[in-house]
Amino acid sequence: MALDVPAMTLHVTSVRAENLLKTIRSYLPDYRVAIVEMALDFATEAHQGQLRKSGEPYIEHPIATAEYVAKLRLDATTIAAALLHDVIEDCGIPFDQLEAKFGTEVARLVDGVTKMSRIDMLERPVGTDGQVALADQGGAANQEKAAERAASMRKMFVAMAHDVRVLLIKLADRLHNMLTLKALPSDRQVSIARETLDIYAPLAHRLGMGDLKWRLEDEAFKYLHPREYKQISRMLARKRTEREAYVERCTVTLREALEKAGIQGQITGRAKHLYSIYNKMDRYAQTGRKFSEIYDLIALRVIVETEAESYAALGVVHSLWRPIPGQFDDYIASPKENMYQSLHTSVIGFDGYPLEVQIRTQRMHEIAENGVAHHVSYKEGAPSSDRFEQKMTWLRQLLDWQREMHGDAEYLETIKTDILGDTVFVYTPKGDVIELAKGATPLDFAYRIHTELGHNCVGAAVNGRLVALNTALQNSDTVEIKKSKTGRGPSLDWLNPSLGYLATASAREKVRQWFRRQERTDTIDRGREVLDRTLRHLAVTATEGELARVMGYPSPTDLLEALGRGEVDTQKIADRLSVSPAAPAVLPEAPAKPPSKEDATTGLVVMGTNNVLTKVARCCSPVYGDEIVGYLTRGRGVSVHRENCPNIRNEDEPERLIEVAWGHAENRLPVRVRMDAYDRVGLLRDITSVVSGERVNIHSISSEEQPGGRCVVALTVYTTGIDQLSRLFAKLGTVRGVTNVTRTSLVDRKPRGALGAVAGESKLRAILEP
């Protein structure tokens, strides 16, 4: 049945089609325009009678997509593919028919975009705040869907790496979808907006397409955080007149100064994008800084003719206004990997307001706005460029990872951290710029340069100073790697996320590959050493067989081999040993005796009863995540012990043992930690620095000298549970001079073993009933 489409809507479609043809006729020869016209006719016929959710003819969408691609002045092949990008998926047109009519190149581009579009159909679970995960979903069905999604996304990235025009079309397609998103149900709006922010906006940034990136981010922001979007919009609108007057004042002053210096420049006020303001406000709020301290909320952009004039204009700006220390970046001398070039400086402008100024040439500006699409490689009949190919090495990296990595989720995780995440720019000693994921370390840098350099890294210097290998790199750092003279290979500790040695998934995968190549017996021995150390740290008694079952491995050998290869880290073991809270905490309404501050355990559930006072036993000091059991005392509620507590094992009245479970992990519970170490100046300082760095509160600390220049350091800390305790122990084990870290009883104030056996019924009762 024919659909009744309003005449006005058909007129709009006709106007949009004419605008598209007018744009391409301005730069394409007639014989290439004919290809686009043929594709437009074909798409119009294929989508005949189809409507979008908004009620407009479906052909509006491919024409709008092609319009954006044409504004980038791309070739006829790309524009034709943009017009046809939905005919395979939505109209049932076979690949062979497209290939016969438009050629192999157009057909392959359309097929590539179709594969990317199919990923949008794989729905992801969405929380109340719109947060979604690209992998790691709970439950068998969600895990299956996550695996399917990871496999599909892997195909998408590989298709994109073979021909970046596939991504250019998809980005234009996504932009128009975001502009018309209001026609969809709210859950779909949130899902598509989150995907846009997680995947497509970062990809636009990677391609250097700044204009498209901020448009995608602002549209996604509107649906993900509608309240904050409206707040910032209103705030900017209220101060718009004041802001425009200030920008005009700065513009006139700077223009006059540039003319006096003989520099012809185009000066414009640059509007800060809403999502960028939101991110900056959030970061500033975390550090207690005010909104007025966002330096580039008010900004000027200066476009000059030559690179030399860019630096001359910078001198003029600094002569007019005082520069803010640490707020200058030279991306002309050191371009970003997405080809972006510009000078950035922040100054104190009129009336003490901060002002950012960007200075660049016209060519740099075009690249900054359109990135890869501006490059001659994608213009009609233009040759390629070695410099451009060098800047697009990250695309080839996708193909390298495709060959190296067997797991789809692993491949996707690498792209998420190394390609789509936030970045920092650091320098090699020769001055080359290296782009790394935010939080990357000198080890990540070493593996980025060369795999063997990473394997044999023994030290690093940042800005001329020796630093730890897990030091987070900052923008503009210069990094030098110290290499071992003999092949030594990586350490398993580098794969421990609690220690923070590696932030990039690609570097972690290279370390795992090295361990996979080692002898199996050595791998098992290494895994057993890791497991023994972990259980000793957590004071957990369990056999290798029990742990293998908990971790889902068919045999202890398989678990040990996985540990030895670095496929399982100690944090995962701690997480699996933790008890997942399955019921809400039951709080006592009127306890007979208020628990002390140290022993309060309002997050414990006594099975089968309410309003029971619970107290943590000091003999074994259980924390959230430990396997626990309750002991019913006489008149003082339930004393909670770890299941492997020796006093519980020796209990001769088993009827007084009752089942208890952890409720919410809101409370912090005391834990006694013992460290054996070689005494040195600064040891306690380094230990307390590590503890405070993990946001763990220290209740008390003491040290005791031992023969041979050794010492024992004991401290009581308040922890949220066994997972935090595992991270803390891992970090403490890296402190210079510390040889062993163990968990002891709160009543054990002397070196390990001082508690000894409990003699007699009275002593046992004293411990079981704190």
XYZ file of C-alpha atoms in Angstrom, residues 127-766:
640
model
C 21.506 1.467 33.664
C 19.475 4.282 35.105
C 22.262 6.735 34.347
C 22.693 5.529 30.785
C 26.013 3.860 31.523
C 26.705 0.814 29.405
C 29.600 -1.580 29.114
C 31.247 -2.667 25.879
C 31.944 -6.068 27.365
C 31.749 -7.904 30.674
C 27.998 -8.271 31.087
C 26.557 -10.376 33.889
C 24.598 -13.562 33.228
C 24.883 -16.148 30.472
C 22.572 -14.335 28.053
C 24.331 -11.022 28.516
C 27.734 -12.668 28.203
C 26.649 -14.280 24.946
C 25.390 -10.934 23.662
C 28.604 -9.216 24.796
C 30.663 -11.844 22.929
C 28.525 -11.372 19.815
C 28.928 -7.626 20.065
C 32.696 -7.846 20.540
C 33.011 -10.073 17.461
C 30.880 -7.683 15.394
C 32.776 -4.636 16.542
C 36.028 -6.359 15.680
C 34.754 -6.780 12.092
C 33.768 -3.121 12.070
C 37.203 -1.897 13.084
C 38.924 -4.181 10.585
C 36.657 -2.934 7.766
C 37.368 0.636 8.829
C 41.116 0.021 8.839
C 41.009 -1.308 5.265
C 39.311 1.856 3.981
C 38.776 4.850 6.272
C 36.033 6.176 3.961
C 33.767 3.529 5.504
C 34.136 5.349 8.813
C 33.651 8.787 7.258
C 30.284 7.672 5.864
C 29.297 6.028 9.142
C 30.187 9.162 11.118
C 28.042 11.304 8.788
C 25.255 8.738 9.151
C 25.540 8.846 12.954
C 25.494 12.662 13.029
C 22.176 12.825 11.175
C 20.755 10.079 13.390
C 21.739 12.069 16.486
C 20.133 15.231 15.078
C 16.842 13.339 14.642
C 17.088 11.185 17.786
C 14.091 12.778 19.523
C 11.730 10.618 17.435
C 12.906 7.418 19.199
C 11.840 6.022 22.607
C 13.854 7.287 25.577
C 15.690 3.999 26.201
C 16.902 3.930 22.591
C 17.914 7.578 22.842
C 20.127 6.841 25.844
C 21.611 3.685 24.288
C 22.495 5.367 20.983
C 23.800 8.492 22.736
C 26.082 6.428 24.976
C 27.442 4.492 22.004
C 28.043 7.767 20.189
C 30.011 9.148 23.128
C 31.934 5.913 23.744
C 32.836 5.000 20.160
C 31.978 7.425 17.380
C 33.040 10.749 18.947
C 36.467 9.313 19.916
C 36.867 7.934 16.384
C 36.071 11.374 14.939
C 38.752 12.792 17.240
C 41.196 10.141 16.055
C 40.545 11.217 12.476
C 41.197 14.839 13.438
C 37.610 15.866 12.659
C 37.174 18.376 15.481
C 33.961 19.917 14.161
C 32.225 16.534 13.897
C 33.575 15.372 17.256
C 32.095 18.236 19.274
C 28.767 18.056 17.437
C 28.456 14.340 18.256
C 29.480 14.951 21.880
C 27.021 17.787 22.437
C 24.124 15.837 20.892
C 24.939 12.765 23.033
C 25.323 14.959 26.133
C 21.790 16.287 25.573
C 20.280 12.805 26.021
C 22.674 11.311 28.585
C 22.641 14.240 31.019
C 19.601 16.347 30.108
C 19.517 18.250 33.405
C 23.180 19.300 33.231
C 22.798 20.097 29.529
C 19.974 22.531 30.269
C 21.821 24.045 33.242
C 24.957 24.811 31.235
C 22.925 26.070 28.283
C 21.008 28.472 30.538
C 24.195 29.591 32.275
C 25.887 30.401 28.976
C 22.750 32.090 27.635
C 22.506 34.377 30.703
C 26.071 35.611 30.201
C 26.008 35.619 26.410
C 25.799 39.408 25.989
C 28.526 40.000 28.556
C 30.719 37.309 27.003
C 30.287 38.609 23.452
C 31.164 42.149 24.568
C 34.313 40.858 26.291
C 35.368 38.829 23.243
C 34.795 41.855 20.979
C 36.950 44.012 23.250
C 39.776 41.465 23.183
C 39.415 40.979 19.411
C 39.687 44.703 18.618
C 42.731 45.100 20.870
C 44.521 42.077 19.415
C 43.712 43.026 15.810
C 45.222 46.483 16.306
C 48.345 45.000 17.864
C 48.762 42.486 15.015
C 48.371 45.225 12.390
C 51.071 47.293 14.106
C 53.338 44.220 13.914
C 52.556 43.831 10.191
C 50.588 40.597 10.632
C 47.331 40.064 8.756
C 45.156 37.713 10.742
C 41.549 36.615 10.991
C 40.348 36.713 14.612
C 37.180 35.000 15.817
C 35.678 34.260 19.198
C 35.608 30.535 19.786
C 32.591 29.132 21.623
C 33.356 26.403 24.118
C 31.224 23.333 23.487
C 28.722 22.245 26.118
C 30.108 18.761 26.743
C 33.630 20.127 27.048
C 32.434 22.661 29.651
C 30.640 19.865 31.528
C 33.814 17.760 31.680
C 35.920 20.677 32.828
C 33.393 21.660 35.496
C 33.402 18.087 36.785
C 37.203 17.894 36.913
C 37.502 21.306 38.554
C 34.858 20.468 41.159
C 36.832 17.364 42.190
C 39.857 19.542 42.955
C 37.871 22.289 44.671
C 38.400 24.798 41.865
C 35.761 27.217 40.613
C 33.989 27.462 37.294
C 35.705 30.808 36.666
C 39.030 28.961 36.485
C 38.171 27.174 33.228
C 40.781 28.965 31.146
C 39.356 28.347 27.695
C 35.683 29.089 28.386
C 36.377 32.431 26.705
C 38.676 31.901 23.745
C 40.020 33.550 20.613
C 41.203 31.871 17.440
C 43.775 33.646 15.251
C 44.287 32.412 11.681
C 47.357 33.746 9.859
C 49.009 33.043 6.510
C 52.310 31.372 7.418
C 53.825 29.282 10.169
C 56.345 32.046 10.938
C 53.477 34.497 11.465
C 51.932 32.066 13.963
C 54.936 32.416 16.255
C 55.100 36.169 15.653
C 51.425 36.457 16.613
C 52.145 34.457 19.771
C 54.711 37.081 20.762
C 52.136 39.815 20.213
C 49.597 38.005 22.414
C 52.119 37.586 25.239
C 53.094 41.249 24.994
C 49.450 42.252 25.475
C 48.481 39.869 28.282
C 50.426 37.981 30.931
C 50.645 34.233 30.101
C 49.450 31.708 32.686
C 52.350 29.401 33.699
C 52.064 25.841 32.386
C 49.286 26.712 29.945
C 51.228 26.771 26.647
C 51.344 23.982 24.048
C 53.157 23.996 20.719
C 51.358 21.558 18.431
C 52.937 23.129 15.338
C 56.433 21.921 16.158
C 55.003 18.707 17.612
C 51.722 17.841 15.810
C 49.265 15.437 17.397
C 48.939 12.001 15.821
C 45.620 13.019 14.250
C 47.543 15.721 12.290
C 46.276 18.591 14.480
C 48.570 21.644 14.511
C 48.140 24.873 16.456
C 49.654 27.065 19.152
C 47.683 27.111 22.412
C 48.276 29.674 25.130
C 46.242 30.879 28.101
C 46.667 34.434 29.367
C 45.165 36.762 31.956
C 43.032 39.104 29.847
C 41.159 42.258 30.691
C 39.687 42.591 34.176
C 41.658 39.546 35.328
C 39.592 37.041 33.337
C 41.462 34.035 31.892
C 41.500 33.817 28.096
C 42.701 31.060 25.763
C 44.169 31.933 22.369
C 44.714 29.447 19.534
C 46.950 30.460 16.633
C 47.276 28.533 13.356
C 47.443 28.895 9.575
C 44.425 28.484 7.290
C 45.598 25.040 6.188
C 46.082 23.970 9.813
C 42.587 25.224 10.591
C 41.009 23.175 7.791
C 42.813 20.066 8.992
C 41.757 20.790 12.594
C 38.102 21.001 11.534
C 37.933 18.163 8.994
C 41.029 16.070 9.725
C 41.485 13.055 7.492
C 38.670 14.229 5.214
C 40.710 17.316 4.311
C 43.639 15.241 3.132
C 44.330 15.028 -0.580
C 44.371 11.210 -0.448
C 40.557 11.265 -0.418
C 40.113 13.996 -2.998
C 39.212 13.201 -6.578
C 42.227 11.636 -8.312
C 44.791 13.048 -5.863
C 48.049 11.242 -4.973
C 48.873 9.837 -1.535
C 51.319 11.397 0.917
C 53.991 9.784 3.065
C 53.323 12.231 5.903
C 49.629 11.435 5.895
C 50.271 7.685 5.860
C 52.634 8.108 8.820
C 49.954 9.935 10.815
C 47.426 7.184 10.116
C 49.597 4.403 11.582
C 46.941 3.763 14.234
C 44.659 2.421 11.485
C 47.292 -0.096 10.436
C 47.690 -0.954 14.116
C 44.102 -2.195 14.080
C 45.065 -4.717 11.407
C 48.194 -5.744 13.347
C 46.108 -6.400 16.462
C 43.628 -8.321 14.322
C 46.418 -10.758 13.396
C 47.982 -10.929 16.868
C 44.931 -11.228 19.149
C 42.670 -14.265 19.084
C 40.002 -13.139 21.579
C 37.341 -10.683 20.391
C 36.804 -9.150 23.848
C 40.561 -8.764 24.219
C 40.763 -7.005 20.843
C 37.903 -4.674 21.773
C 39.438 -3.854 25.167
C 42.688 -2.880 23.435
C 40.848 -0.498 21.111
C 38.852 0.990 23.994
C 41.942 1.862 26.034
C 44.542 2.521 23.346
C 42.493 4.100 20.541
C 39.227 5.475 21.916
C 40.269 6.601 25.396
C 41.676 9.924 26.568
C 45.294 10.498 25.592
C 48.511 12.167 26.696
C 51.293 13.371 24.394
C 54.884 12.665 25.408
C 58.251 13.023 23.702
C 61.084 10.661 22.879
C 64.637 11.902 23.621
C 64.872 12.805 19.909
C 61.774 15.005 20.123
C 59.269 12.713 18.388
C 55.716 12.935 19.756
C 54.142 9.705 21.034
C 50.437 9.537 21.831
C 49.475 7.196 24.665
C 46.349 6.389 26.638
C 45.774 8.609 29.666
C 47.422 7.037 32.717
C 50.126 5.354 30.597
C 53.471 4.651 32.250
C 57.093 4.514 31.054
C 56.536 0.778 30.482
C 53.610 1.517 28.156
C 55.871 3.982 26.361
C 58.608 1.356 25.995
C 56.210 -1.215 24.527
C 54.813 1.415 22.168
C 58.305 2.068 20.797
C 59.240 -1.614 20.432
C 58.189 -4.879 22.047
C 61.767 -5.920 22.914
C 62.438 -2.546 24.508
C 59.466 -3.154 26.769
C 60.506 -6.716 27.637
C 64.000 -5.579 28.648
C 63.089 -2.302 30.349
C 64.810 -1.943 33.742
C 64.331 1.764 34.425
C 63.112 5.058 33.054
C 63.881 8.746 33.248
C 61.147 11.358 32.809
C 62.341 14.909 32.131
C 65.840 13.832 33.137
C 64.840 12.343 36.509
C 64.728 8.631 37.349
C 61.181 7.519 38.140
C 59.383 4.305 39.040
C 58.136 2.252 36.100
C 54.525 2.668 37.249
C 54.661 6.473 37.230
C 51.760 8.000 35.258
C 53.045 10.133 32.370
C 51.803 13.682 31.873
C 51.462 15.812 28.746
C 54.803 17.113 27.386
C 56.933 14.681 29.431
C 60.172 13.554 27.783
C 60.717 9.840 28.412
C 63.960 7.879 28.198
C 64.012 4.093 28.714
C 66.881 2.232 30.395
C 67.369 -1.156 28.731
C 68.943 -4.269 30.231
C 72.164 -5.347 28.536
C 71.039 -8.979 28.745
C 67.629 -10.334 27.778
C 65.618 -10.643 30.995
C 61.969 -10.588 29.975
C 59.000 -8.950 31.696
C 57.759 -9.474 35.254
C 54.395 -10.974 36.160
C 53.914 -8.031 38.514
C 53.522 -5.843 35.430
C 50.165 -7.536 34.785
C 48.858 -6.859 38.301
C 46.367 -3.969 37.891
C 46.796 -3.049 41.556
C 50.431 -2.119 40.909
C 49.656 0.121 37.930
C 52.630 -0.794 35.730
C 50.660 -1.026 32.465
C 47.672 1.100 31.472
C 47.390 0.097 27.802
C 45.804 -3.183 26.750
C 48.257 -3.619 23.873
C 51.244 -3.579 26.253
C 49.553 -6.052 28.603
C 48.883 -8.371 25.670
C 52.562 -8.281 24.642
C 53.562 -9.288 28.165
C 51.036 -12.154 28.137
C 52.346 -13.334 24.770
C 55.868 -13.478 26.208
C 54.729 -15.669 29.108
C 52.722 -17.941 26.793
C 55.925 -18.793 24.958
C 57.711 -19.960 28.119
C 58.118 -23.607 29.197
C 54.954 -25.071 30.723
C 56.675 -26.366 33.877
C 58.242 -22.956 34.543
C 54.851 -21.346 33.983
C 53.145 -23.643 36.517
C 55.881 -23.040 39.117
C 55.552 -19.301 38.571
C 51.777 -19.525 38.974
C 52.084 -21.526 42.208
C 54.453 -18.894 43.596
C 51.956 -16.132 42.768
C 49.065 -18.083 44.304
C 50.948 -18.892 47.522
C 51.943 -15.250 47.950
C 48.368 -14.082 47.384
C 46.851 -16.510 49.889
C 49.524 -15.616 52.426
C 48.774 -11.905 51.996
C 45.041 -12.431 52.473
C 45.493 -14.993 55.273
C 43.156 -17.337 53.405
C 43.403 -21.112 53.813
C 42.351 -22.940 50.652
C 43.669 -25.788 48.531
C 44.621 -25.373 44.875
C 41.719 -27.655 43.958
C 39.207 -25.529 45.857
C 40.479 -22.366 44.220
C 40.406 -23.957 40.767
C 36.697 -24.759 41.268
C 35.979 -21.241 42.532
C 37.782 -19.697 39.574
C 36.085 -22.027 37.070
C 39.124 -24.059 35.962
C 38.884 -27.832 35.356
C 42.029 -28.596 37.360
C 44.543 -26.913 39.695
C 47.185 -27.207 36.971
C 45.068 -25.174 34.571
C 44.635 -22.444 37.184
C 48.350 -22.354 37.978
C 49.218 -22.228 34.284
C 46.817 -19.319 33.740
C 48.345 -17.486 36.696
C 51.850 -18.147 35.412
C 50.968 -16.805 31.954
C 49.389 -13.694 33.411
C 45.915 -14.511 32.094
C 44.528 -14.289 35.645
C 45.774 -11.665 38.078
C 45.694 -11.736 41.849
C 42.986 -9.080 41.991
C 40.578 -11.468 40.225
C 41.329 -14.112 42.844
C 40.570 -11.625 45.600
C 37.356 -10.616 43.856
C 36.174 -14.233 43.545
C 36.999 -14.911 47.173
C 34.864 -11.933 48.157
C 31.290 -12.652 49.187
C 28.737 -10.875 47.011
C 26.119 -9.237 49.211
C 22.865 -10.990 48.479
C 20.593 -9.397 51.062
C 20.215 -5.966 52.578
C 21.842 -5.332 55.920
C 19.668 -5.815 58.967
C 20.271 -3.013 61.432
C 19.635 -3.429 65.161
C 16.912 -1.080 66.340
C 17.930 -0.911 69.989
C 21.130 -2.806 70.810
C 21.568 -3.813 74.424
C 25.022 -2.287 74.349
C 26.116 0.146 71.633
C 29.054 -1.297 69.722
C 32.338 0.542 69.884
C 33.480 2.686 67.003
C 36.103 0.133 66.091
C 33.885 -2.931 66.213
C 30.611 -1.618 64.766
C 29.318 -3.965 62.061
C 25.996 -2.633 60.868
C 26.573 -4.385 57.536
C 26.249 -7.930 58.898
C 23.187 -10.160 58.492
C 22.406 -12.897 61.042
C 20.434 -15.505 59.148
C 16.867 -16.077 60.374
C 16.618 -13.254 62.906
C 16.501 -9.481 63.266
C 17.769 -6.948 65.798
C 20.824 -8.887 66.929
C 23.941 -7.084 68.069
C 26.977 -8.182 66.059
C 30.630 -7.562 66.826
C 33.815 -8.383 64.928
C 36.074 -10.796 66.775
C 39.514 -9.347 67.454
C 41.228 -12.740 67.299
C 40.901 -13.055 63.501
C 39.583 -9.620 62.420
C 37.325 -10.607 59.492
C 36.754 -7.987 56.804
C 34.153 -7.669 54.084
C 34.673 -10.545 51.633
C 36.009 -13.099 54.126
C 34.119 -16.357 54.673
C 32.601 -15.853 58.127
C 30.647 -17.629 60.875
C 28.853 -16.293 63.946
C 29.309 -17.363 67.572
C 26.324 -16.771 69.875
C 27.713 -15.294 73.091
C 25.989 -15.122 76.494
C 24.240 -11.755 76.630
C 26.502 -9.875 74.206
C 25.066 -10.743 70.822
C 26.896 -12.534 68.030
C 30.667 -12.519 67.692
C 31.722 -12.772 64.029
C 34.819 -14.817 63.126
C 36.523 -15.954 59.967
C 35.640 -19.564 59.128
C 39.280 -20.661 59.407
C 39.767 -18.964 62.792
C 41.574 -21.502 65.043
C 39.359 -20.576 67.970
C 36.244 -21.493 65.982
C 37.785 -24.764 64.817
C 38.507 -25.655 68.465
C 35.011 -24.753 69.693
C 33.428 -27.586 71.705
C 29.856 -26.211 71.550
C 29.054 -26.286 67.799
C 25.376 -25.552 68.514
C 26.412 -21.972 69.339
C 27.795 -21.440 65.822
C 25.282 -19.694 63.554
C 25.230 -18.599 59.945
C 26.005 -14.952 59.194
C 26.632 -13.077 55.946
C 27.927 -9.746 54.807
C 25.325 -7.139 53.964
C 26.304 -3.815 52.411
C 30.038 -3.040 52.466
C 29.493 0.470 53.742
C 31.653 0.131 56.872
C 35.400 0.112 57.170
C 36.736 -2.640 59.386
C 40.093 -2.818 61.167
C 42.815 -5.126 59.858
C 46.263 -5.728 61.320
C 49.100 -5.876 58.766
C 52.642 -7.078 59.426
C 55.616 -6.284 57.181
C 59.106 -7.763 57.344
C 61.654 -5.360 55.913
C 65.249 -4.179 55.845
C 65.458 -1.044 57.973
C 66.359 2.165 56.177
C 65.791 5.887 56.299
C 62.372 6.786 54.910
C 60.853 3.291 55.199
C 57.869 4.373 57.319
C 57.335 7.410 55.119
C 57.124 5.246 51.992
C 54.787 2.761 53.682
C 52.362 5.430 54.892
C 52.487 7.114 51.483
C 51.375 3.885 49.783
C 48.561 3.350 52.302
C 47.235 6.897 51.971
C 47.533 6.644 48.186
C 45.020 3.786 48.331
C 42.691 6.004 50.427
C 43.031 3.671 53.408
C 42.981 5.138 56.906
C 45.809 4.194 59.307
C 44.653 3.689 62.895
C 48.038 2.857 64.428
C 51.582 1.967 63.380
C 54.598 0.565 65.186
C 57.991 -0.883 64.351
C 60.356 -3.266 66.094
C 64.070 -3.776 65.388
C 65.304 -7.247 64.439
C 68.831 -8.667 64.165
C 70.790 -8.109 60.961
C 69.458 -4.632 60.175
C 65.932 -5.925 59.732
C 62.687 -4.722 61.290
C 59.026 -5.621 61.659
C 56.453 -2.934 60.897
C 52.909 -3.482 62.158
C 49.986 -1.229 61.368
C 46.237 -1.297 61.832
C 44.244 0.012 58.894
C 40.536 0.428 58.197
C 39.533 -1.289 54.944
C 36.304 -1.725 52.999
C 36.971 -5.365 52.199
C 39.223 -8.057 50.867
C 39.472 -6.567 47.368
C 40.875 -3.294 48.712
C 43.123 -5.261 51.058
C 44.511 -7.241 48.103
C 45.394 -4.040 46.240
C 47.012 -2.590 49.345
C 49.157 -5.681 49.951
C 50.303 -5.667 46.330
C 51.397 -2.030 46.618
C 53.105 -2.532 49.998
C 55.085 -5.421 48.534
C 56.721 -3.027 46.060
C 58.071 -0.662 48.751
C 61.875 -0.790 48.685
C 63.184 -3.010 51.474
C 59.891 -4.793 52.240
C 60.358 -8.566 51.925
C 57.046 -9.936 53.184
C 53.526 -8.649 53.862
C 51.013 -10.681 55.857
C 47.735 -10.200 57.657
C 47.669 -10.945 61.367
C 45.243 -10.880 64.270
C 44.300 -7.580 65.893
C 45.302 -8.999 69.279
C 48.694 -10.018 67.870
C 50.778 -6.957 68.704
C 54.065 -8.842 68.538
C 55.889 -10.622 65.705
C 53.954 -13.475 64.136
C 53.613 -16.537 66.356
C 53.331 -14.624 69.620
C 49.637 -15.474 70.016
C 50.394 -19.162 70.321
C 47.863 -21.782 71.356
C 44.924 -20.892 73.544
C 45.056 -22.826 76.755
C 41.946 -23.580 78.741
C 38.236 -22.894 78.453
C 38.417 -19.442 80.051
C 40.953 -18.089 77.559
C 38.969 -19.511 74.635
C 35.770 -17.869 75.931
C 37.605 -14.551 76.338
